[in-house]
PDB file of C-alpha atoms and ligand atoms in Angstrom:
ATOM      1  CA  MET I1101       0.743  22.587  10.629  1.00  0.00           C
ATOM      2  CA  ALA I1102       1.821  19.230  11.926  1.00  0.00           C
ATOM      3  CA  SER I1103       3.827  17.074   9.490  1.00  0.00           C
ATOM      4  CA  LYS I1104       1.975  13.964   8.317  1.00  0.00           C
ATOM      5  CA  SER I1105       3.584  10.643   9.082  1.00  0.00           C
ATOM      6  CA  ILE I1106       3.725   8.395   6.038  1.00  0.00           C
ATOM      7  CA  LEU I1107       5.042   5.005   4.870  1.00  0.00           C
ATOM      8  CA  ILE I1108       5.956   4.628   1.146  1.00  0.00           C
ATOM      9  CA  ASP I1109       5.547   1.393  -0.554  1.00  0.00           C
ATOM     10  CA  CYS I1110       7.155   1.409  -4.003  1.00  0.00           C
ATOM     11  CA  ASP I1111       8.985  -0.190  -6.893  1.00  0.00           C
ATOM     12  CA  PRO I1112      11.564   2.426  -8.206  1.00  0.00           C
ATOM     13  CA  GLY I1113      11.135   3.017 -11.322  1.00  0.00           C
ATOM     14  CA  VAL I1114      11.843   6.608 -12.564  1.00  0.00           C
ATOM     15  CA  ASP I1115       8.489   8.078 -11.440  1.00  0.00           C
ATOM     16  CA  ASP I1116       8.718   6.303  -8.038  1.00  0.00           C
ATOM     17  CA  ALA I1117      12.288   7.809  -7.658  1.00  0.00           C
ATOM     18  CA  ILE I1118      10.943  11.306  -8.438  1.00  0.00           C
ATOM     19  CA  ALA I1119       7.965  10.849  -5.878  1.00  0.00           C
ATOM     20  CA  LEU I1120      10.544   9.858  -3.326  1.00  0.00           C
ATOM     21  CA  MET I1121      12.535  13.026  -3.863  1.00  0.00           C
ATOM     22  CA  LEU I1122       9.384  15.096  -3.625  1.00  0.00           C
ATOM     23  CA  ALA I1123       8.455  13.454  -0.454  1.00  0.00           C
ATOM     24  CA  LEU I1124      11.849  13.753   1.094  1.00  0.00           C
ATOM     25  CA  ARG I1125      12.240  17.506   0.358  1.00  0.00           C
ATOM     26  CA  SER I1126       8.454  18.389   1.540  1.00  0.00           C
ATOM     27  CA  PRO I1127       8.227  19.538   5.367  1.00  0.00           C
ATOM     28  CA  GLU I1128       4.487  18.708   5.135  1.00  0.00           C
ATOM     29  CA  LEU I1129       5.340  14.884   5.225  1.00  0.00           C
ATOM     30  CA  THR I1130       7.563  12.759   7.540  1.00  0.00           C
ATOM     31  CA  VAL I1131       8.632   9.588   5.765  1.00  0.00           C
ATOM     32  CA  GLU I1132       9.001   6.853   8.531  1.00  0.00           C
ATOM     33  CA  ALA I1133      10.161   4.070   6.244  1.00  0.00           C
ATOM     34  CA  ILE I1134      10.174   2.910   2.653  1.00  0.00           C
ATOM     35  CA  THR I1135       9.144  -0.751   1.846  1.00  0.00           C
ATOM     36  CA  VAL I1136       9.850  -2.004  -1.656  1.00  0.00           C
ATOM     37  CA  VAL I1137       8.110  -4.555  -3.878  1.00  0.00           C
ATOM     38  CA  ALA I1138       8.934  -6.205  -7.228  1.00  0.00           C
ATOM     39  CA  GLY I1139       7.240  -4.304 -10.133  1.00  0.00           C
ATOM     40  CA  ASN I1140       8.913  -2.236 -12.552  1.00  0.00           C
ATOM     41  CA  VAL I1141      12.049  -4.265 -12.227  1.00  0.00           C
ATOM     42  CA  PRO I1142      12.871  -7.146  -9.991  1.00  0.00           C
ATOM     43  CA  LEU I1143      13.082  -6.742  -6.252  1.00  0.00           C
ATOM     44  CA  ASP I1144      16.928  -6.817  -6.223  1.00  0.00           C
ATOM     45  CA  LEU I1145      17.021  -3.642  -8.320  1.00  0.00           C
ATOM     46  CA  THR I1146      14.020  -1.887  -6.870  1.00  0.00           C
ATOM     47  CA  GLN I1147      15.403  -2.209  -3.368  1.00  0.00           C
ATOM     48  CA  ALA I1148      18.832  -1.032  -4.267  1.00  0.00           C
ATOM     49  CA  ASN I1149      17.136   1.936  -6.305  1.00  0.00           C
ATOM     50  CA  ALA I1150      15.287   3.053  -3.236  1.00  0.00           C
ATOM     51  CA  ARG I1151      18.502   3.265  -1.368  1.00  0.00           C
ATOM     52  CA  ARG I1152      20.367   5.142  -4.238  1.00  0.00           C
ATOM     53  CA  ILE I1153      17.725   7.800  -4.135  1.00  0.00           C
ATOM     54  CA  CYS I1154      17.819   8.082  -0.223  1.00  0.00           C
ATOM     55  CA  GLU I1155      21.543   8.475  -0.443  1.00  0.00           C
ATOM     56  CA  LEU I1156      21.099  11.168  -3.287  1.00  0.00           C
ATOM     57  CA  MET I1157      18.609  12.997  -0.906  1.00  0.00           C
ATOM     58  CA  GLN I1158      21.141  12.604   1.934  1.00  0.00           C
ATOM     59  CA  ARG I1159      18.626  10.571   3.696  1.00  0.00           C
ATOM     60  CA  SER I1160      20.770   7.290   4.323  1.00  0.00           C
ATOM     61  CA  ASP I1161      19.221   7.283   7.796  1.00  0.00           C
ATOM     62  CA  LEU I1162      15.954   6.148   6.391  1.00  0.00           C
ATOM     63  CA  PRO I1163      15.001   2.447   6.877  1.00  0.00           C
ATOM     64  CA  VAL I1164      14.380   0.598   3.466  1.00  0.00           C
ATOM     65  CA  TYR I1165      12.829  -2.889   3.645  1.00  0.00           C
ATOM     66  CA  ALA I1166      12.617  -5.249   0.834  1.00  0.00           C
ATOM     67  CA  GLY I1167       9.216  -6.995   0.554  1.00  0.00           C
ATOM     68  CA  CYS I1168       7.620  -9.426  -1.788  1.00  0.00           C
ATOM     69  CA  PRO I1169       9.739 -10.498  -4.773  1.00  0.00           C
ATOM     70  CA  ARG I1170       6.833 -11.590  -6.881  1.00  0.00           C
ATOM     71  CA  PRO I1171       2.833 -11.184  -6.931  1.00  0.00           C
ATOM     72  CA  MET I1172       0.582 -13.248  -4.937  1.00  0.00           C
ATOM     73  CA  LEU I1173      -0.563 -15.629  -7.670  1.00  0.00           C
ATOM     74  CA  ARG I1174       0.770 -14.510 -11.013  1.00  0.00           C
ATOM     75  CA  PRO I1175       4.353 -14.556 -12.313  1.00  0.00           C
ATOM     76  CA  LEU I1176       6.062 -11.091 -12.141  1.00  0.00           C
ATOM     77  CA  ILE I1177       5.861  -8.926 -15.251  1.00  0.00           C
ATOM     78  CA  THR I1178       8.119  -5.865 -15.276  1.00  0.00           C
ATOM     79  CA  ALA I1179       8.244  -2.536 -17.091  1.00  0.00           C
ATOM     80  CA  ALA I1180      11.863  -2.178 -18.148  1.00  0.00           C
ATOM     81  CA  HIS I1181      10.707  -1.012 -21.557  1.00  0.00           C
ATOM     82  CA  VAL I1182       9.441   2.176 -19.756  1.00  0.00           C
ATOM     83  CA  HIS I1183      11.996   2.647 -16.969  1.00  0.00           C
ATOM     84  CA  GLY I1184      15.067   1.038 -18.650  1.00  0.00           C
ATOM     85  CA  LYS I1185      16.941  -2.115 -17.580  1.00  0.00           C
ATOM     86  CA  THR I1186      18.176  -0.769 -14.317  1.00  0.00           C
ATOM     87  CA  GLY I1187      14.763   0.816 -13.417  1.00  0.00           C
ATOM     88  CA  LEU I1188      16.374   4.165 -13.187  1.00  0.00           C
ATOM     89  CA  ASP I1189      18.038   4.584 -16.588  1.00  0.00           C
ATOM     90  CA  GLY I1190      19.687   7.822 -17.266  1.00  0.00           C
ATOM     91  CA  ALA I1191      20.318   8.361 -13.464  1.00  0.00           C
ATOM     92  CA  ASN I1192      23.870   6.979 -13.266  1.00  0.00           C
ATOM     93  CA  LEU I1193      23.831   6.679  -9.655  1.00  0.00           C
ATOM     94  CA  PRO I1194      26.496   4.668  -7.829  1.00  0.00           C
ATOM     95  CA  ALA I1195      25.637   1.427  -5.979  1.00  0.00           C
ATOM     96  CA  PRO I1196      24.207   2.282  -2.442  1.00  0.00           C
ATOM     97  CA  GLU I1197      26.373   2.169   0.525  1.00  0.00           C
ATOM     98  CA  MET I1198      23.534   2.412   3.131  1.00  0.00           C
ATOM     99  CA  PRO I1199      22.338  -1.043   4.340  1.00  0.00           C
ATOM    100  CA  LEU I1200      19.075  -2.720   3.523  1.00  0.00           C
ATOM    101  CA  CYS I1201      17.236  -3.230   6.606  1.00  0.00           C
ATOM    102  CA  PRO I1202      17.160  -7.167   7.320  1.00  0.00           C
ATOM    103  CA  GLN I1203      13.517  -7.288   8.352  1.00  0.00           C
ATOM    104  CA  HIS I1204      11.096  -8.494   5.622  1.00  0.00           C
ATOM    105  CA  GLY I1205       9.166  -5.476   4.064  1.00  0.00           C
ATOM    106  CA  VAL I1206       5.671  -6.973   4.914  1.00  0.00           C
ATOM    107  CA  ASN I1207       6.723  -7.493   8.614  1.00  0.00           C
ATOM    108  CA  ALA I1208       8.135  -3.915   8.766  1.00  0.00           C
ATOM    109  CA  LEU I1209       5.035  -2.552   7.274  1.00  0.00           C
ATOM    110  CA  ILE I1210       2.960  -4.323   9.874  1.00  0.00           C
ATOM    111  CA  GLN I1211       5.302  -3.176  12.710  1.00  0.00           C
ATOM    112  CA  GLN I1212       5.487   0.458  11.547  1.00  0.00           C
ATOM    113  CA  VAL I1213       1.806   0.741  11.322  1.00  0.00           C
ATOM    114  CA  LEU I1214       1.065  -0.724  14.728  1.00  0.00           C
ATOM    115  CA  ALA I1215       3.977   1.284  16.385  1.00  0.00           C
ATOM    116  CA  ALA I1216       2.778   4.584  15.004  1.00  0.00           C
ATOM    117  CA  PRO I1217       1.252   6.816  17.863  1.00  0.00           C
ATOM    118  CA  GLU I1218      -1.391   7.993  15.466  1.00  0.00           C
ATOM    119  CA  PRO I1219      -3.105   6.217  12.492  1.00  0.00           C
ATOM    120  CA  ILE I1220      -0.658   6.495   9.718  1.00  0.00           C
ATOM    121  CA  THR I1221      -1.047   7.187   5.902  1.00  0.00           C
ATOM    122  CA  ILE I1222       0.357   4.801   3.411  1.00  0.00           C
ATOM    123  CA  ALA I1223       1.361   5.802  -0.212  1.00  0.00           C
ATOM    124  CA  THR I1224       1.533   2.974  -2.567  1.00  0.00           C
ATOM    125  CA  LEU I1225       3.439   3.596  -5.877  1.00  0.00           C
ATOM    126  CA  GLY I1226       3.618   0.001  -7.137  1.00  0.00           C
ATOM    127  CA  PRO I1227       1.877  -3.353  -7.183  1.00  0.00           C
ATOM    128  CA  LEU I1228      -0.062  -3.859  -3.944  1.00  0.00           C
ATOM    129  CA  THR I1229       1.426  -7.216  -2.967  1.00  0.00           C
ATOM    130  CA  ASN I1230       3.065  -6.027   0.258  1.00  0.00           C
ATOM    131  CA  LEU I1231       0.151  -4.215   1.683  1.00  0.00           C
ATOM    132  CA  ALA I1232      -2.261  -6.930   0.574  1.00  0.00           C
ATOM    133  CA  ILE I1233      -0.034  -9.565   2.382  1.00  0.00           C
ATOM    134  CA  ALA I1234       0.268  -7.245   5.432  1.00  0.00           C
ATOM    135  CA  LEU I1235      -3.565  -7.138   5.765  1.00  0.00           C
ATOM    136  CA  ILE I1236      -4.052 -10.829   5.463  1.00  0.00           C
ATOM    137  CA  GLN I1237      -1.311 -11.253   8.124  1.00  0.00           C
ATOM    138  CA  ALA I1238      -2.560  -8.603  10.404  1.00  0.00           C
ATOM    139  CA  PRO I1239      -6.251  -7.540   9.851  1.00  0.00           C
ATOM    140  CA  ARG I1240      -6.082  -5.317  12.790  1.00  0.00           C
ATOM    141  CA  LEU I1241      -3.999  -2.808  10.754  1.00  0.00           C
ATOM    142  CA  ILE I1242      -7.094  -1.410   9.346  1.00  0.00           C
ATOM    143  CA  ASP I1243      -7.789   0.492  12.704  1.00  0.00           C
ATOM    144  CA  HIS I1244      -4.251   1.874  12.555  1.00  0.00           C
ATOM    145  CA  ILE I1245      -4.341   3.343   8.987  1.00  0.00           C
ATOM    146  CA  ALA I1246      -5.439   6.843   8.439  1.00  0.00           C
ATOM    147  CA  GLU I1247      -5.617   6.442   4.493  1.00  0.00           C
ATOM    148  CA  VAL I1248      -4.070   4.590   1.809  1.00  0.00           C
ATOM    149  CA  VAL I1249      -3.285   6.636  -1.370  1.00  0.00           C
ATOM    150  CA  VAL I1250      -2.731   4.562  -4.530  1.00  0.00           C
ATOM    151  CA  MET I1251      -1.543   5.039  -7.826  1.00  0.00           C
ATOM    152  CA  GLY I1252      -3.047   2.520  -9.954  1.00  0.00           C
ATOM    153  CA  GLY I1253      -5.922   1.517 -12.225  1.00  0.00           C
ATOM    154  CA  GLY I1254      -7.483   3.367 -15.168  1.00  0.00           C
ATOM    155  CA  LEU I1255     -11.019   4.761 -15.188  1.00  0.00           C
ATOM    156  CA  THR I1256     -11.273   4.798 -19.157  1.00  0.00           C
ATOM    157  CA  PHE I1257      -8.221   3.055 -20.319  1.00  0.00           C
ATOM    158  CA  GLY I1258      -4.979   0.901 -19.415  1.00  0.00           C
ATOM    159  CA  ASN I1259      -1.372   0.841 -20.108  1.00  0.00           C
ATOM    160  CA  VAL I1260      -0.585  -2.730 -20.193  1.00  0.00           C
ATOM    161  CA  THR I1261      -3.790  -3.921 -21.736  1.00  0.00           C
ATOM    162  CA  PRO I1262      -6.637  -1.741 -23.255  1.00  0.00           C
ATOM    163  CA  VAL I1263      -8.349  -1.851 -19.852  1.00  0.00           C
ATOM    164  CA  ALA I1264      -5.754  -2.507 -17.259  1.00  0.00           C
ATOM    165  CA  GLU I1265      -3.042  -0.371 -15.628  1.00  0.00           C
ATOM    166  CA  PHE I1266       0.563  -1.704 -14.703  1.00  0.00           C
ATOM    167  CA  ASN I1267       0.254  -1.667 -10.919  1.00  0.00           C
ATOM    168  CA  ILE I1268      -2.994  -3.385 -10.683  1.00  0.00           C
ATOM    169  CA  TYR I1269      -2.334  -5.750 -13.717  1.00  0.00           C
ATOM    170  CA  VAL I1270       0.913  -6.966 -12.075  1.00  0.00           C
ATOM    171  CA  ASP I1271      -0.973  -8.175  -8.929  1.00  0.00           C
ATOM    172  CA  PRO I1272      -4.534  -8.055  -9.470  1.00  0.00           C
ATOM    173  CA  HIS I1273      -5.343 -10.313  -6.560  1.00  0.00           C
ATOM    174  CA  ALA I1274      -3.458  -8.004  -4.103  1.00  0.00           C
ATOM    175  CA  ALA I1275      -5.251  -5.065  -5.469  1.00  0.00           C
ATOM    176  CA  ARG I1276      -8.544  -6.896  -4.784  1.00  0.00           C
ATOM    177  CA  VAL I1277      -7.571  -7.653  -1.052  1.00  0.00           C
ATOM    178  CA  VAL I1278      -6.665  -3.918  -0.498  1.00  0.00           C
ATOM    179  CA  PHE I1279      -9.801  -2.500  -2.365  1.00  0.00           C
ATOM    180  CA  GLU I1280     -12.043  -4.780  -0.492  1.00  0.00           C
ATOM    181  CA  ALA I1281     -10.520  -4.362   2.905  1.00  0.00           C
ATOM    182  CA  GLY I1282     -12.719  -1.256   4.006  1.00  0.00           C
ATOM    183  CA  LEU I1283      -9.778   1.196   4.451  1.00  0.00           C
ATOM    184  CA  PRO I1284     -10.110   5.081   3.702  1.00  0.00           C
ATOM    185  CA  MET I1285      -8.705   4.968   0.292  1.00  0.00           C
ATOM    186  CA  THR I1286      -8.002   7.600  -2.381  1.00  0.00           C
ATOM    187  CA  LEU I1287      -7.268   6.388  -6.004  1.00  0.00           C
ATOM    188  CA  ILE I1288      -5.090   8.255  -8.653  1.00  0.00           C
ATOM    189  CA  SER I1289      -5.442   6.467 -11.871  1.00  0.00           C
ATOM    190  CA  LEU I1290      -4.077   6.861 -15.283  1.00  0.00           C
ATOM    191  CA  ASP I1291      -6.713   9.243 -16.152  1.00  0.00           C
ATOM    192  CA  VAL I1292      -5.341  11.642 -13.839  1.00  0.00           C
ATOM    193  CA  THR I1293      -1.612  10.895 -14.300  1.00  0.00           C
ATOM    194  CA  HIS I1294      -1.896  11.494 -18.042  1.00  0.00           C
ATOM    195  CA  GLN I1295      -2.876  14.917 -17.160  1.00  0.00           C
ATOM    196  CA  VAL I1296       0.718  15.644 -15.713  1.00  0.00           C
ATOM    197  CA  LEU I1297       2.876  15.464 -18.556  1.00  0.00           C
ATOM    198  CA  THR I1298       6.723  16.273 -18.724  1.00  0.00           C
ATOM    199  CA  THR I1299       6.570  18.760 -21.620  1.00  0.00           C
ATOM    200  CA  PRO I1300       9.795  19.995 -23.029  1.00  0.00           C
ATOM    201  CA  ASP I1301       9.336  23.305 -21.171  1.00  0.00           C
ATOM    202  CA  ARG I1302       8.774  21.576 -17.833  1.00  0.00           C
ATOM    203  CA  LEU I1303      11.736  19.422 -18.344  1.00  0.00           C
ATOM    204  CA  SER I1304      14.031  22.475 -19.126  1.00  0.00           C
ATOM    205  CA  ALA I1305      12.603  24.123 -16.085  1.00  0.00           C
ATOM    206  CA  LEU I1306      13.389  21.095 -13.862  1.00  0.00           C
ATOM    207  CA  ARG I1307      16.955  20.943 -15.288  1.00  0.00           C
ATOM    208  CA  SER I1308      17.685  24.687 -14.854  1.00  0.00           C
ATOM    209  CA  LEU I1309      17.218  24.219 -10.987  1.00  0.00           C
ATOM    210  CA  GLY I1310      20.728  22.895 -10.862  1.00  0.00           C
ATOM    211  CA  THR I1311      20.463  20.827  -7.661  1.00  0.00           C
ATOM    212  CA  PRO I1312      21.589  17.198  -7.615  1.00  0.00           C
ATOM    213  CA  ALA I1313      18.157  15.855  -7.323  1.00  0.00           C
ATOM    214  CA  SER I1314      16.767  18.071 -10.292  1.00  0.00           C
ATOM    215  CA  GLN I1315      19.679  17.041 -12.397  1.00  0.00           C
ATOM    216  CA  VAL I1316      19.140  13.224 -11.755  1.00  0.00           C
ATOM    217  CA  ALA I1317      15.338  13.808 -12.345  1.00  0.00           C
ATOM    218  CA  ALA I1318      15.837  15.635 -15.500  1.00  0.00           C
ATOM    219  CA  ALA I1319      18.423  13.084 -16.805  1.00  0.00           C
ATOM    220  CA  MET I1320      16.015  10.068 -16.038  1.00  0.00           C
ATOM    221  CA  LEU I1321      12.914  11.875 -17.540  1.00  0.00           C
ATOM    222  CA  ALA I1322      14.959  12.374 -20.749  1.00  0.00           C
ATOM    223  CA  HIS I1323      14.775   8.536 -21.123  1.00  0.00           C
ATOM    224  CA  TYR I1324      11.734   7.623 -19.470  1.00  0.00           C
ATOM    225  CA  GLY I1325       8.281   6.879 -20.988  1.00  0.00           C
ATOM    226  CA  LYS I1326       9.220   6.971 -24.542  1.00  0.00           C
ATOM    227  CA  THR I1327       6.934   4.048 -25.371  1.00  0.00           C
ATOM    228  CA  ASP I1328       4.017   5.686 -23.481  1.00  0.00           C
ATOM    229  CA  CYS I1329       4.553   9.024 -25.416  1.00  0.00           C
ATOM    230  CA  ALA I1330       4.575   7.193 -28.701  1.00  0.00           C
ATOM    231  CA  THR I1331       1.540   5.002 -27.821  1.00  0.00           C
ATOM    232  CA  TRP I1332      -0.823   7.885 -26.779  1.00  0.00           C
ATOM    233  CA  ASN I1333       1.001  10.573 -28.756  1.00  0.00           C
ATOM    234  CA  LEU I1334       1.718  12.503 -25.593  1.00  0.00           C
ATOM    235  CA  LEU I1335       3.758  15.826 -25.232  1.00  0.00           C
ATOM    236  CA  GLY I1336       5.943  14.021 -22.724  1.00  0.00           C
ATOM    237  CA  PRO I1337       6.095  11.243 -20.268  1.00  0.00           C
ATOM    238  CA  PRO I1338       3.358  11.122 -17.475  1.00  0.00           C
ATOM    239  CA  LEU I1339       4.428  11.643 -13.854  1.00  0.00           C
ATOM    240  CA  HIS I1340       2.371   8.949 -12.302  1.00  0.00           C
ATOM    241  CA  ASP I1341       3.645   8.198  -8.753  1.00  0.00           C
ATOM    242  CA  PRO I1342       4.538  11.870  -7.745  1.00  0.00           C
ATOM    243  CA  CYS I1343       0.793  12.556  -8.017  1.00  0.00           C
ATOM    244  CA  VAL I1344       0.320  10.544  -4.922  1.00  0.00           C
ATOM    245  CA  ILE I1345       2.897  12.440  -2.823  1.00  0.00           C
ATOM    246  CA  ALA I1346       1.463  15.786  -4.264  1.00  0.00           C
ATOM    247  CA  TYR I1347      -1.888  14.723  -3.247  1.00  0.00           C
ATOM    248  CA  LEU I1348      -0.673  14.261   0.388  1.00  0.00           C
ATOM    249  CA  ILE I1349       1.173  17.507   0.350  1.00  0.00           C
ATOM    250  CA  ALA I1350      -1.297  19.730  -1.557  1.00  0.00           C
ATOM    251  CA  PRO I1351      -4.852  17.965  -1.863  1.00  0.00           C
ATOM    252  CA  ASP I1352      -6.353  21.018  -3.163  1.00  0.00           C
ATOM    253  CA  LEU I1353      -4.440  20.512  -6.592  1.00  0.00           C
ATOM    254  CA  PHE I1354      -6.810  17.529  -7.023  1.00  0.00           C
ATOM    255  CA  HIS I1355     -10.592  16.927  -7.545  1.00  0.00           C
ATOM    256  CA  GLY I1356     -12.135  13.699  -6.527  1.00  0.00           C
ATOM    257  CA  GLU I1357     -15.455  12.031  -6.168  1.00  0.00           C
ATOM    258  CA  PRO I1358     -16.589   8.981  -4.120  1.00  0.00           C
ATOM    259  CA  GLY I1359     -16.986   5.716  -6.023  1.00  0.00           C
ATOM    260  CA  HIS I1360     -16.596   1.882  -5.493  1.00  0.00           C
ATOM    261  CA  VAL I1361     -13.494   0.254  -7.258  1.00  0.00           C
ATOM    262  CA  ALA I1362     -13.816  -3.458  -8.180  1.00  0.00           C
ATOM    263  CA  VAL I1363     -10.782  -5.214  -9.503  1.00  0.00           C
ATOM    264  CA  GLU I1364     -11.187  -7.841 -12.148  1.00  0.00           C
ATOM    265  CA  THR I1365      -9.206 -11.047 -11.243  1.00  0.00           C
ATOM    266  CA  ASP I1366     -10.873 -13.813 -13.351  1.00  0.00           C
ATOM    267  CA  SER I1367     -11.420 -12.813 -17.018  1.00  0.00           C
ATOM    268  CA  PRO I1368      -8.163 -13.333 -19.265  1.00  0.00           C
ATOM    269  CA  LEU I1369      -9.471 -10.354 -21.455  1.00  0.00           C
ATOM    270  CA  THR I1370     -10.009  -7.801 -18.734  1.00  0.00           C
ATOM    271  CA  LEU I1371      -7.659  -9.032 -16.034  1.00  0.00           C
ATOM    272  CA  GLY I1372      -6.600  -6.147 -13.794  1.00  0.00           C
ATOM    273  CA  GLN I1373      -9.312  -3.723 -14.968  1.00  0.00           C
ATOM    274  CA  THR I1374     -10.648  -1.309 -12.196  1.00  0.00           C
ATOM    275  CA  VAL I1375     -14.288  -1.042 -12.589  1.00  0.00           C
ATOM    276  CA  VAL I1376     -15.564   2.117 -10.887  1.00  0.00           C
ATOM    277  CA  SER I1377     -19.210   2.610  -9.932  1.00  0.00           C
ATOM    278  CA  SER I1378     -21.017   5.598  -8.583  1.00  0.00           C
ATOM    279  CA  PRO I1379     -21.859   5.606  -4.731  1.00  0.00           C
ATOM    280  CA  SER I1380     -25.582   5.692  -5.645  1.00  0.00           C
ATOM    281  CA  GLN I1381     -25.113   2.306  -7.425  1.00  0.00           C
ATOM    282  CA  ASP I1382     -25.509  -0.692  -5.038  1.00  0.00           C
ATOM    283  CA  SER I1383     -22.136  -2.264  -4.071  1.00  0.00           C
ATOM    284  CA  PRO I1384     -20.726  -4.374  -1.241  1.00  0.00           C
ATOM    285  CA  LEU I1385     -17.600  -2.384  -1.693  1.00  0.00           C
ATOM    286  CA  PRO I1386     -16.354   0.523   0.588  1.00  0.00           C
ATOM    287  CA  PRO I1387     -16.366   3.913  -0.968  1.00  0.00           C
ATOM    288  CA  VAL I1388     -13.045   5.326  -2.349  1.00  0.00           C
ATOM    289  CA  ASN I1389     -12.096   8.967  -3.214  1.00  0.00           C
ATOM    290  CA  VAL I1390     -11.587   8.523  -6.897  1.00  0.00           C
ATOM    291  CA  ILE I1391      -9.493  11.406  -8.099  1.00  0.00           C
ATOM    292  CA  LYS I1392     -10.778  12.798 -11.404  1.00  0.00           C
ATOM    293  CA  SER I1393      -8.601  15.891 -12.289  1.00  0.00           C
ATOM    294  CA  VAL I1394      -5.465  17.540 -11.237  1.00  0.00           C
ATOM    295  CA  ASP I1395      -3.868  21.075 -11.678  1.00  0.00           C
ATOM    296  CA  ALA I1396      -0.860  19.944 -13.635  1.00  0.00           C
ATOM    297  CA  ASP I1397       0.845  23.281 -13.641  1.00  0.00           C
ATOM    298  CA  GLY I1398       0.263  23.581  -9.847  1.00  0.00           C
ATOM    299  CA  LEU I1399       1.899  20.121  -9.343  1.00  0.00           C
ATOM    300  CA  TYR I1400       4.872  20.934 -11.499  1.00  0.00           C
ATOM    301  CA  ARG I1401       5.285  24.227  -9.610  1.00  0.00           C
ATOM    302  CA  LEU I1402       5.298  22.210  -6.267  1.00  0.00           C
ATOM    303  CA  LEU I1403       7.709  19.861  -7.780  1.00  0.00           C
ATOM    304  CA  CYS I1404      10.162  22.432  -8.977  1.00  0.00           C
ATOM    305  CA  ASP I1405       9.906  24.308  -5.726  1.00  0.00           C
ATOM    306  CA  ARG I1406      10.898  21.242  -3.727  1.00  0.00           C
ATOM    307  CA  LEU I1407      13.548  20.031  -5.970  1.00  0.00           C
ATOM    308  CA  ALA I1408      15.259  23.436  -6.011  1.00  0.00           C
ATOM    309  CA  ILE I1409      16.131  22.732  -2.340  1.00  0.00           C
ATOM    310  CA  ALA I1410      19.688  21.512  -2.414  1.00  0.00           C
TER     311      ALA I1410
HETATM  312  C1  BDR M1016       2.661   2.888 -12.740  1.00  0.00           C
HETATM  313  O1  BDR M1016       3.446   1.680 -13.411  1.00  0.00           O
HETATM  314  C2  BDR M1016       4.711   1.897 -13.133  1.00  0.00           C
HETATM  315  O2  BDR M1016       5.450   1.742 -14.293  1.00  0.00           O
HETATM  316  C3  BDR M1016       4.934   3.319 -12.647  1.00  0.00           C
HETATM  317  O3  BDR M1016       5.975   3.343 -11.687  1.00  0.00           O
HETATM  318  C4  BDR M1016       3.673   3.787 -11.965  1.00  0.00           C
HETATM  319  O4  BDR M1016       3.638   3.392 -10.644  1.00  0.00           O
HETATM  320  C5  BDR M1016       2.027   3.516 -13.905  1.00  0.00           C
HETATM  321  O5  BDR M1016       1.070   2.620 -14.534  1.00  0.00           O
HETATM  322 CA1   CA M1017       5.652   2.783  -9.526  1.00  0.00          CA
END
């Protein structure tokens, strides 16, 4: 089977970092470039963290571009209480030596999409600022994108407010631009990622692999998500962003149904809420593949299988 070309837009972040590790060890995917946005921590940290992970995975050849330093209209809020002050607490990786590419992430995204010989897939693991600005700047991108797979939103709950999830809440206006663009899209929300918990058994399995990537992943996961675990009484931190990459590698692990996704941008009470209606309900919005469930054991098997590769 031919390897799928993808672009990854991310805000590393512990779970973004593990998503990058999974992508970079999976022959089903060819990562063409990484664009970075402000989110879990400010842009100067997310871009350096993306490069740290590339170096850890011995992929310092990969182009990494810094995109937008803040959301479209709102001030940046971060999630250092979940990922630590550095964004990768526990990893203890040295400052990266590979250069940051000089081009702006939005321009790089546009150029990469337009230069791809076939429509390309975009994995978004952070606030949607870069993709929204790219779509505004170059609307013809739509014809060159095979699919956008988004980690974001909540179908029944939020993790910043009772109804809003972090990636969408940080830049709800950008999310709205993306969901209204008419692109083929898959949405992986908190309702799915909270099915993928790093239980103590899964953490030990990962640690026992003994490769540099598995060691760093396990060290970060030992710190990460303590607030999430306490808030929802979870058995371990949810692996949000790796779900997007796992979906691209092994879609059979997931079950989805079509729906329309509207993003609330006005109400102070429900700002950033993703409101999903069924395809039979009238909507001017394009249909989205809304993932409802995942085989979590299968996903962890895939992750361990790939992070066992030195
Ligand atoms: C999302 O928010 C970030 O903190 C994580 O990296 C993930 O992308 C989960 O709500
Ligand atoms: Ca993220």
